[in-house]
Amino acid sequence: MSMTTAQRNGVNVEALFGALDAVRAQPEAAKFQFRASNEWISGTHSRSRIHGFFGLGAEQTHRDPHEYDADHPEQLVGTDSGPSPVEFLLHALAACITAGIGNIAAARGIDLTRVHSTVTGDVDLVGLLGLDDSVRNGYQAIDVSLTIEGDAGADELRAVVERSVARSAVYDLLTNGTSVQVRVEVG
Amino acid sequence: MSMTTAQRNGVNVEALFGALDAVRAQPEAAKFQFRASNEWISGTHSRSRIHGFFGLGAEQTHRDPHEYDADHPEQLVGTDSGPSPVEFLLHALAACITAGIGNIAAARGIDLTRVHSTVTGDVDLVGLLGLDDSVRNGYQAIDVSLTIEGDAGADELRAVVERSVARSAVYDLLTNGTSVQVRVEVG
């Protein structure tokens, strides 16, 4: 990664502030739609493809399309052809908080040396398996244990993490929920 | 995939019902903990590792460890080294509903020929960017558009999807939210 004076933590700070100014001037540019398409393979095994999205007022694509397999583990009668869907959720949460930390630290002039997190989710499958209706299907709680290192005081580094959590899209969705509409077509 | 009489849709139905009986007899076996660990790489780019989990009363591992990169797209001043965290969330939702469909159809004696879904999430980034506190960080809404084909009537196939959604861990988490605790250690 080439480091120019405008770069900190691998973030082009000038471009970051430029993007904020551009959105301030033209708020419509900030309306994004992200997408994944998924194809069933067999049993609990499926594969998603992530490539196109909408943003900055136009259709966009990632540089490369990405494909991810998900499955249930053998312990849950799957074929373990990939992590389970609920594990991808933990990855999404960790990655979202960490991306925000990178940006916020750069904007505040802090050089980071390490950000590491372990995210765990506890679930009692008697709910999901339909054996006890009083138990929810999803995680009863999620725990994020995060370590941050950089050239700032402990309070400043903690404040970066707090700000990132307060602005995290995935944290917001997992703590507050959102509306999900499911439309079914029979082929 | 070898198909025995006990297999339908790639699901070992006998083993599936056996697992349900085992959990009925010993509900402690249904307490699972899933995990992801994440390491910051640069800017908004990080990498998660998914391997071990707890379930059936003991430490378990997936057959192979899995690693996934996440990043912000270039349109959001990232380096596009992987999908964004909120896109992994859509993958998790699609994969969770689809896995349930595979199991439920098999349990009901329905042979599926196709399950395809496209999941979209709309987000207004003026929230996440801190430009408008009245706008949330996460998706304002998620839309799942699912096509199902198999050897049953339209009503039966729709009922399989409805049951899967009603028992989906990720759908539950995204619609109802959960408790997320963040603990920070300064290295």
CSV table of C-alpha atoms in Angstrom, one decimal:
chain,number,residue,atom,x,y,z
A,1,MET,CA,0.0,0.0,0.0
A,2,SER,CA,1.5,3.3,-1.0
A,3,MET,CA,1.4,5.9,1.7
A,4,THR,CA,1.2,9.5,0.8
A,5,THR,CA,0.9,12.4,3.2
A,6,ALA,CA,-2.9,12.2,2.7
A,7,GLN,CA,-3.0,8.6,3.8
A,8,ARG,CA,-3.3,7.4,7.4
A,9,ASN,CA,-4.1,3.8,8.4
A,10,GLY,CA,-4.5,3.1,4.7
A,11,VAL,CA,-7.3,5.7,4.6
A,12,ASN,CA,-7.1,8.5,2.0
A,13,VAL,CA,-8.2,11.2,4.5
A,14,GLU,CA,-8.5,13.9,1.9
A,15,ALA,CA,-10.8,11.7,-0.2
A,16,LEU,CA,-12.8,10.8,2.9
A,17,PHE,CA,-13.5,14.4,3.8
A,18,GLY,CA,-14.1,15.2,0.1
A,19,ALA,CA,-16.8,12.5,0.0
A,20,LEU,CA,-18.4,13.9,3.1
A,21,ASP,CA,-18.5,17.4,1.4
A,22,ALA,CA,-19.9,15.9,-1.8
A,23,VAL,CA,-22.7,14.1,0.1
A,24,ARG,CA,-23.5,17.3,2.1
A,25,ALA,CA,-23.8,19.1,-1.3
A,26,GLN,CA,-25.9,16.4,-2.9
A,27,PRO,CA,-27.6,14.1,-0.3
A,28,GLU,CA,-29.2,12.0,-3.0
A,29,ALA,CA,-25.7,10.5,-3.6
A,30,ALA,CA,-25.9,8.8,-0.2
A,31,LYS,CA,-28.8,6.6,-1.1
A,32,PHE,CA,-27.4,3.1,-1.6
A,33,GLN,CA,-28.9,-0.3,-2.3
A,34,PHE,CA,-26.8,-3.4,-1.6
A,35,ARG,CA,-27.6,-6.8,-2.9
A,36,ALA,CA,-26.9,-10.5,-2.7
A,37,SER,CA,-28.4,-13.3,-4.8
A,38,ASN,CA,-28.5,-16.8,-3.5
A,39,GLU,CA,-28.9,-20.2,-5.1
A,40,TRP,CA,-29.8,-23.4,-3.2
A,41,ILE,CA,-27.4,-26.2,-3.9
A,42,SER,CA,-28.5,-29.2,-1.8
A,43,GLY,CA,-29.8,-29.8,1.7
A,44,THR,CA,-28.8,-26.7,3.8
A,45,HIS,CA,-26.0,-25.8,1.4
A,46,SER,CA,-26.4,-22.6,-0.7
A,47,ARG,CA,-24.2,-20.1,-2.5
A,48,SER,CA,-24.5,-16.3,-2.6
A,49,ARG,CA,-23.1,-14.0,-5.2
A,50,ILE,CA,-22.3,-10.3,-4.4
A,51,HIS,CA,-21.4,-8.0,-7.3
A,52,GLY,CA,-23.6,-5.1,-8.2
A,53,PHE,CA,-25.0,-2.3,-6.0
A,54,PHE,CA,-26.6,1.1,-6.4
A,55,GLY,CA,-25.0,4.3,-5.1
A,56,LEU,CA,-23.9,7.8,-6.0
A,57,GLY,CA,-27.0,8.0,-8.2
A,58,ALA,CA,-26.0,5.1,-10.5
A,59,GLU,CA,-25.5,1.4,-10.8
A,60,GLN,CA,-22.1,0.3,-9.5
A,61,THR,CA,-20.2,-3.0,-9.3
A,62,HIS,CA,-17.4,-4.3,-7.1
A,63,ARG,CA,-14.2,-4.8,-9.0
A,64,ASP,CA,-14.8,-8.6,-8.9
A,65,PRO,CA,-17.9,-10.7,-8.2
A,66,HIS,CA,-17.7,-12.6,-4.9
A,67,GLU,CA,-19.2,-16.0,-4.1
A,68,TYR,CA,-19.7,-17.5,-0.7
A,69,ASP,CA,-21.0,-20.9,0.4
A,70,ALA,CA,-23.0,-21.4,3.5
A,71,ASP,CA,-24.2,-24.6,5.1
A,72,HIS,CA,-25.1,-26.1,8.4
A,73,PRO,CA,-22.3,-28.0,10.2
A,74,GLU,CA,-22.4,-31.8,10.4
A,75,GLN,CA,-23.3,-31.5,14.1
A,76,LEU,CA,-26.6,-30.0,12.8
A,77,VAL,CA,-27.1,-32.6,10.0
A,78,GLY,CA,-25.6,-30.3,7.3
A,79,THR,CA,-22.7,-31.1,5.1
A,80,ASP,CA,-20.4,-28.3,6.5
A,81,SER,CA,-19.7,-26.9,3.0
A,82,GLY,CA,-19.2,-23.5,4.5
A,83,PRO,CA,-19.9,-21.6,7.7
A,84,SER,CA,-23.5,-21.3,8.9
A,85,PRO,CA,-25.5,-18.2,8.1
A,86,VAL,CA,-25.3,-17.0,11.7
A,87,GLU,CA,-21.5,-17.1,11.6
A,88,PHE,CA,-21.5,-14.8,8.6
A,89,LEU,CA,-23.5,-12.4,10.7
A,90,LEU,CA,-20.7,-12.3,13.3
A,91,HIS,CA,-18.2,-11.6,10.6
A,92,ALA,CA,-20.3,-8.7,9.3
A,93,LEU,CA,-20.5,-7.2,12.8
A,94,ALA,CA,-16.8,-7.4,13.4
A,95,ALA,CA,-15.9,-6.1,9.9
A,96,CYS,CA,-18.3,-3.2,10.2
A,97,ILE,CA,-17.0,-2.0,13.6
A,98,THR,CA,-13.4,-2.4,12.4
A,99,ALA,CA,-13.9,-0.5,9.2
A,100,GLY,CA,-15.4,2.4,11.1
A,101,ILE,CA,-12.4,2.4,13.5
A,102,GLY,CA,-10.0,2.6,10.5
A,103,ASN,CA,-11.9,5.7,9.1
A,104,ILE,CA,-12.5,7.4,12.4
A,105,ALA,CA,-8.9,7.0,13.7
A,106,ALA,CA,-7.6,8.4,10.4
A,107,ALA,CA,-10.0,11.4,10.6
A,108,ARG,CA,-8.7,12.1,14.1
A,109,GLY,CA,-5.1,11.8,13.2
A,110,ILE,CA,-4.4,8.6,15.1
A,111,ASP,CA,-2.1,5.9,13.6
A,112,LEU,CA,-3.4,2.5,14.5
A,113,THR,CA,-1.1,-0.5,14.8
A,114,ARG,CA,-3.6,-3.3,15.6
A,115,VAL,CA,-7.3,-3.9,15.8
A,116,HIS,CA,-8.5,-7.4,16.6
A,117,SER,CA,-11.9,-8.6,17.7
A,118,THR,CA,-13.6,-11.9,18.6
A,119,VAL,CA,-17.3,-12.0,18.3
A,120,THR,CA,-19.4,-14.7,19.9
A,121,GLY,CA,-23.1,-15.4,19.7
A,122,ASP,CA,-25.1,-17.7,22.0
A,123,VAL,CA,-28.1,-19.5,20.6
A,124,ASP,CA,-30.3,-22.2,22.1
A,125,LEU,CA,-31.4,-24.3,19.1
A,126,VAL,CA,-34.5,-25.7,20.8
A,127,GLY,CA,-36.1,-22.4,19.5
A,128,LEU,CA,-35.1,-22.7,15.9
A,129,LEU,CA,-35.8,-26.5,15.9
A,130,GLY,CA,-39.4,-25.8,16.9
A,131,LEU,CA,-39.1,-27.7,20.2
A,132,ASP,CA,-39.8,-24.7,22.6
A,133,ASP,CA,-41.8,-21.7,21.3
A,134,SER,CA,-40.7,-19.7,24.3
A,135,VAL,CA,-37.1,-19.7,23.1
A,136,ARG,CA,-36.1,-17.3,20.2
A,137,ASN,CA,-34.6,-18.5,16.9
A,138,GLY,CA,-31.7,-16.2,16.9
A,139,TYR,CA,-28.8,-15.3,19.2
A,140,GLN,CA,-29.9,-14.5,22.7
A,141,ALA,CA,-26.8,-12.3,23.0
A,142,ILE,CA,-23.8,-11.3,21.0
A,143,ASP,CA,-20.5,-10.4,22.6
A,144,VAL,CA,-17.7,-8.3,20.9
A,145,SER,CA,-14.3,-8.4,22.6
A,146,LEU,CA,-12.1,-5.9,20.8
A,147,THR,CA,-8.4,-5.0,21.2
A,148,ILE,CA,-7.1,-1.7,19.8
A,149,GLU,CA,-3.5,-0.4,19.7
A,150,GLY,CA,-2.2,2.9,18.3
A,151,ASP,CA,-0.4,6.2,19.0
A,152,ALA,CA,-3.0,7.8,21.2
A,153,GLY,CA,-4.0,7.6,24.8
A,154,ALA,CA,-6.3,4.8,26.1
A,155,ASP,CA,-9.3,7.2,26.4
A,156,GLU,CA,-8.8,8.5,22.8
A,157,LEU,CA,-8.6,4.9,21.4
A,158,ARG,CA,-11.7,3.9,23.4
A,159,ALA,CA,-13.5,6.9,22.1
A,160,VAL,CA,-12.7,5.8,18.5
A,161,VAL,CA,-14.3,2.4,19.2
A,162,GLU,CA,-17.3,4.0,20.8
A,163,ARG,CA,-17.8,6.3,17.9
A,164,SER,CA,-17.5,3.5,15.4
A,165,VAL,CA,-20.1,1.3,17.3
A,166,ALA,CA,-22.4,4.3,17.5
A,167,ARG,CA,-22.2,4.7,13.7
A,168,SER,CA,-22.1,1.0,12.7
A,169,ALA,CA,-24.7,-0.1,10.2
A,170,VAL,CA,-24.5,-3.7,11.3
A,171,TYR,CA,-24.6,-2.9,15.0
A,172,ASP,CA,-27.6,-0.7,14.4
A,173,LEU,CA,-29.4,-3.5,12.5
A,174,LEU,CA,-28.5,-6.2,15.1
A,175,THR,CA,-29.5,-4.1,18.1
A,176,ASN,CA,-32.5,-2.3,16.7
A,177,GLY,CA,-33.8,-4.6,14.0
A,178,THR,CA,-35.3,-3.5,10.7
A,179,SER,CA,-38.2,-4.3,8.4
A,180,VAL,CA,-37.8,-7.4,6.3
A,181,GLN,CA,-40.3,-8.2,3.5
A,182,VAL,CA,-40.3,-11.7,2.0
A,183,ARG,CA,-42.0,-12.1,-1.4
A,184,VAL,CA,-42.4,-15.6,-2.7
A,185,GLU,CA,-42.9,-16.7,-6.3
A,186,VAL,CA,-43.7,-20.4,-7.1
A,187,GLY,CA,-41.8,-21.4,-10.3
B,1,MET,CA,-24.1,-36.5,-3.7
B,2,SER,CA,-25.1,-40.1,-3.0
B,3,MET,CA,-28.9,-40.4,-2.6
B,4,THR,CA,-30.1,-43.1,-0.4
B,5,THR,CA,-33.8,-43.7,0.4
B,6,ALA,CA,-33.3,-41.7,3.6
B,7,GLN,CA,-32.1,-38.7,1.6
B,8,ARG,CA,-34.3,-36.0,0.1
B,9,ASN,CA,-33.1,-32.7,-1.3
B,10,GLY,CA,-29.6,-33.7,0.0
B,11,VAL,CA,-31.0,-33.9,3.6
B,12,ASN,CA,-30.6,-37.1,5.6
B,13,VAL,CA,-34.2,-37.0,6.9
B,14,GLU,CA,-33.6,-39.9,9.3
B,15,ALA,CA,-30.6,-38.1,10.8
B,16,LEU,CA,-32.6,-34.9,11.0
B,17,PHE,CA,-35.4,-36.5,13.0
B,18,GLY,CA,-32.9,-38.4,15.0
B,19,ALA,CA,-31.2,-35.1,16.0
B,20,LEU,CA,-34.6,-33.6,17.0
B,21,ASP,CA,-35.2,-36.7,19.2
B,22,ALA,CA,-31.7,-36.4,20.7
B,23,VAL,CA,-32.3,-32.7,21.6
B,24,ARG,CA,-35.7,-33.5,23.0
B,25,ALA,CA,-34.1,-36.0,25.3
B,26,GLN,CA,-31.1,-33.8,26.2
B,27,PRO,CA,-31.9,-30.1,25.7
B,28,GLU,CA,-28.5,-29.0,26.9
B,29,ALA,CA,-27.1,-30.3,23.6
B,30,ALA,CA,-28.9,-27.5,21.8
B,31,LYS,CA,-26.9,-24.7,23.4
B,32,PHE,CA,-24.5,-23.5,20.8
B,33,GLN,CA,-22.0,-20.7,20.6
B,34,PHE,CA,-20.8,-19.5,17.2
B,35,ARG,CA,-17.7,-17.3,16.7
B,36,ALA,CA,-15.7,-15.2,14.3
B,37,SER,CA,-12.4,-13.5,14.9
B,38,ASN,CA,-11.4,-10.4,12.9
B,39,GLU,CA,-8.1,-8.7,12.2
B,40,TRP,CA,-7.8,-5.2,10.8
B,41,ILE,CA,-5.6,-5.0,7.7
B,42,SER,CA,-5.6,-1.4,6.5
B,43,GLY,CA,-8.2,1.4,6.1
B,44,THR,CA,-11.6,-0.2,6.0
B,45,HIS,CA,-10.3,-3.6,5.0
B,46,SER,CA,-10.3,-6.5,7.5
B,47,ARG,CA,-10.3,-10.3,7.5
B,48,SER,CA,-12.4,-12.6,9.6
B,49,ARG,CA,-11.7,-16.2,10.4
B,50,ILE,CA,-14.4,-18.7,11.3
B,51,HIS,CA,-13.4,-22.2,12.5
B,52,GLY,CA,-14.4,-23.3,16.1
B,53,PHE,CA,-17.8,-23.3,17.8
B,54,PHE,CA,-19.4,-24.9,20.8
B,55,GLY,CA,-22.3,-27.3,20.5
B,56,LEU,CA,-23.6,-30.7,21.6
B,57,GLY,CA,-21.9,-30.0,24.9
B,58,ALA,CA,-18.4,-29.8,23.5
B,59,GLU,CA,-15.9,-27.7,21.5
B,60,GLN,CA,-16.4,-28.4,17.8
B,61,THR,CA,-14.7,-27.2,14.6
B,62,HIS,CA,-15.7,-26.8,11.0
B,63,ARG,CA,-13.9,-29.3,8.7
B,64,ASP,CA,-11.8,-26.4,7.4
B,65,PRO,CA,-11.1,-22.9,8.7
B,66,HIS,CA,-12.7,-20.2,6.5
B,67,GLU,CA,-11.4,-16.6,6.0
B,68,TYR,CA,-13.4,-13.7,4.5
B,69,ASP,CA,-12.2,-10.2,3.5
B,70,ALA,CA,-14.5,-7.3,3.9
B,71,ASP,CA,-14.0,-3.7,2.9
B,72,HIS,CA,-15.8,-0.6,1.8
B,73,PRO,CA,-16.2,-0.1,-2.0
B,74,GLU,CA,-14.1,2.5,-3.7
B,75,GLN,CA,-17.3,4.6,-4.1
B,76,LEU,CA,-17.1,5.0,-0.3
B,77,VAL,CA,-13.4,5.6,-0.1
B,78,GLY,CA,-12.5,2.0,0.6
B,79,THR,CA,-10.2,-0.2,-1.4
B,80,ASP,CA,-12.9,-2.8,-2.5
B,81,SER,CA,-10.9,-5.7,-1.2
B,82,GLY,CA,-14.1,-7.6,-0.5
B,83,PRO,CA,-17.8,-7.0,-0.1
B,84,SER,CA,-18.9,-4.5,2.5
B,85,PRO,CA,-20.1,-5.8,5.9
B,86,VAL,CA,-23.7,-5.0,5.2
B,87,GLU,CA,-23.6,-7.2,2.0
B,88,PHE,CA,-22.5,-10.2,4.1
B,89,LEU,CA,-25.6,-9.6,6.2
B,90,LEU,CA,-27.8,-10.0,3.1
B,91,HIS,CA,-25.9,-13.2,2.2
B,92,ALA,CA,-26.5,-14.5,5.8
B,93,LEU,CA,-30.3,-13.8,5.5
B,94,ALA,CA,-30.6,-15.5,2.1
B,95,ALA,CA,-28.6,-18.5,3.2
B,96,CYS,CA,-30.5,-18.9,6.5
B,97,ILE,CA,-33.9,-18.9,4.8
B,98,THR,CA,-32.7,-21.2,2.1
B,99,ALA,CA,-31.2,-23.8,4.5
B,100,GLY,CA,-34.5,-23.9,6.4
B,101,ILE,CA,-36.4,-24.5,3.2
B,102,GLY,CA,-34.1,-27.4,2.3
B,103,ASN,CA,-34.7,-29.1,5.7
B,104,ILE,CA,-38.4,-28.3,6.0
B,105,ALA,CA,-39.2,-29.5,2.4
B,106,ALA,CA,-37.3,-32.8,3.1
B,107,ALA,CA,-39.2,-33.3,6.4
B,108,ARG,CA,-42.5,-32.8,4.5
B,109,GLY,CA,-41.6,-35.2,1.7
B,110,ILE,CA,-41.3,-32.5,-0.9
B,111,ASP,CA,-38.5,-32.8,-3.6
B,112,LEU,CA,-37.2,-29.3,-4.5
B,113,THR,CA,-35.8,-28.5,-7.9
B,114,ARG,CA,-34.8,-24.8,-7.4
B,115,VAL,CA,-34.7,-22.2,-4.7
B,116,HIS,CA,-33.3,-18.8,-5.7
B,117,SER,CA,-33.5,-15.5,-3.9
B,118,THR,CA,-32.3,-11.9,-4.3
B,119,VAL,CA,-32.0,-9.9,-1.2
B,120,THR,CA,-31.7,-6.1,-1.3
B,121,GLY,CA,-31.1,-3.6,1.5
B,122,ASP,CA,-31.7,0.2,1.2
B,123,VAL,CA,-29.6,2.5,3.2
B,124,ASP,CA,-29.2,6.3,3.3
B,125,LEU,CA,-25.6,6.9,4.2
B,126,VAL,CA,-26.2,10.4,5.5
B,127,GLY,CA,-27.0,8.6,8.8
B,128,LEU,CA,-23.8,6.5,9.0
B,129,LEU,CA,-21.7,9.4,7.8
B,130,GLY,CA,-22.9,11.5,10.8
B,131,LEU,CA,-24.5,14.1,8.5
B,132,ASP,CA,-28.1,13.6,9.7
B,133,ASP,CA,-28.9,12.2,13.1
B,134,SER,CA,-32.5,11.6,12.2
B,135,VAL,CA,-31.4,8.9,9.7
B,136,ARG,CA,-30.5,5.5,11.0
B,137,ASN,CA,-27.1,3.9,10.3
B,138,GLY,CA,-28.4,0.6,9.0
B,139,TYR,CA,-30.8,-0.6,6.3
B,140,GLN,CA,-34.2,1.2,6.3
B,141,ALA,CA,-35.7,-1.9,4.8
B,142,ILE,CA,-34.6,-5.3,3.5
B,143,ASP,CA,-36.5,-7.1,0.7
B,144,VAL,CA,-36.2,-10.8,0.0
B,145,SER,CA,-37.5,-11.9,-3.4
B,146,LEU,CA,-37.6,-15.8,-3.5
B,147,THR,CA,-38.5,-18.3,-6.2
B,148,ILE,CA,-39.2,-21.9,-5.2
B,149,GLU,CA,-39.8,-24.9,-7.5
B,150,GLY,CA,-40.6,-28.5,-6.5
B,151,ASP,CA,-43.0,-31.4,-6.7
B,152,ALA,CA,-45.8,-29.9,-4.5
B,153,GLY,CA,-48.6,-27.5,-5.0
B,154,ALA,CA,-48.1,-23.7,-4.9
B,155,ASP,CA,-49.7,-23.5,-1.4
B,156,GLU,CA,-47.5,-26.3,0.0
B,157,LEU,CA,-44.4,-24.7,-1.4
B,158,ARG,CA,-45.4,-21.3,0.0
B,159,ALA,CA,-46.0,-22.9,3.3
B,160,VAL,CA,-42.5,-24.3,3.4
B,161,VAL,CA,-41.0,-20.8,2.8
B,162,GLU,CA,-43.3,-19.3,5.5
B,163,ARG,CA,-42.2,-21.9,8.0
B,164,SER,CA,-38.6,-21.4,7.2
B,165,VAL,CA,-38.9,-17.6,7.6
B,166,ALA,CA,-40.8,-18.1,10.9
B,167,ARG,CA,-37.9,-20.3,12.2
B,168,SER,CA,-34.9,-18.4,10.7
B,169,ALA,CA,-32.3,-17.3,13.2
B,170,VAL,CA,-31.1,-14.5,10.9
B,171,TYR,CA,-34.6,-13.3,10.1
B,172,ASP,CA,-35.4,-13.2,13.8
B,173,LEU,CA,-32.2,-11.2,14.5
B,174,LEU,CA,-32.7,-8.7,11.7
B,175,THR,CA,-36.4,-8.1,12.5
B,176,ASN,CA,-36.3,-8.3,16.3
B,177,GLY,CA,-32.7,-7.3,17.2
B,178,THR,CA,-30.7,-8.7,20.0
B,179,SER,CA,-28.4,-7.6,22.8
B,180,VAL,CA,-24.8,-6.7,21.7
B,181,GLN,CA,-22.2,-6.1,24.3
B,182,VAL,CA,-18.9,-4.5,23.2
B,183,ARG,CA,-15.8,-4.8,25.5
B,184,VAL,CA,-12.7,-2.8,24.6
B,185,GLU,CA,-9.2,-3.5,25.6
B,186,VAL,CA,-6.4,-1.0,24.8
B,187,GLY,CA,-3.2,-2.9,23.9
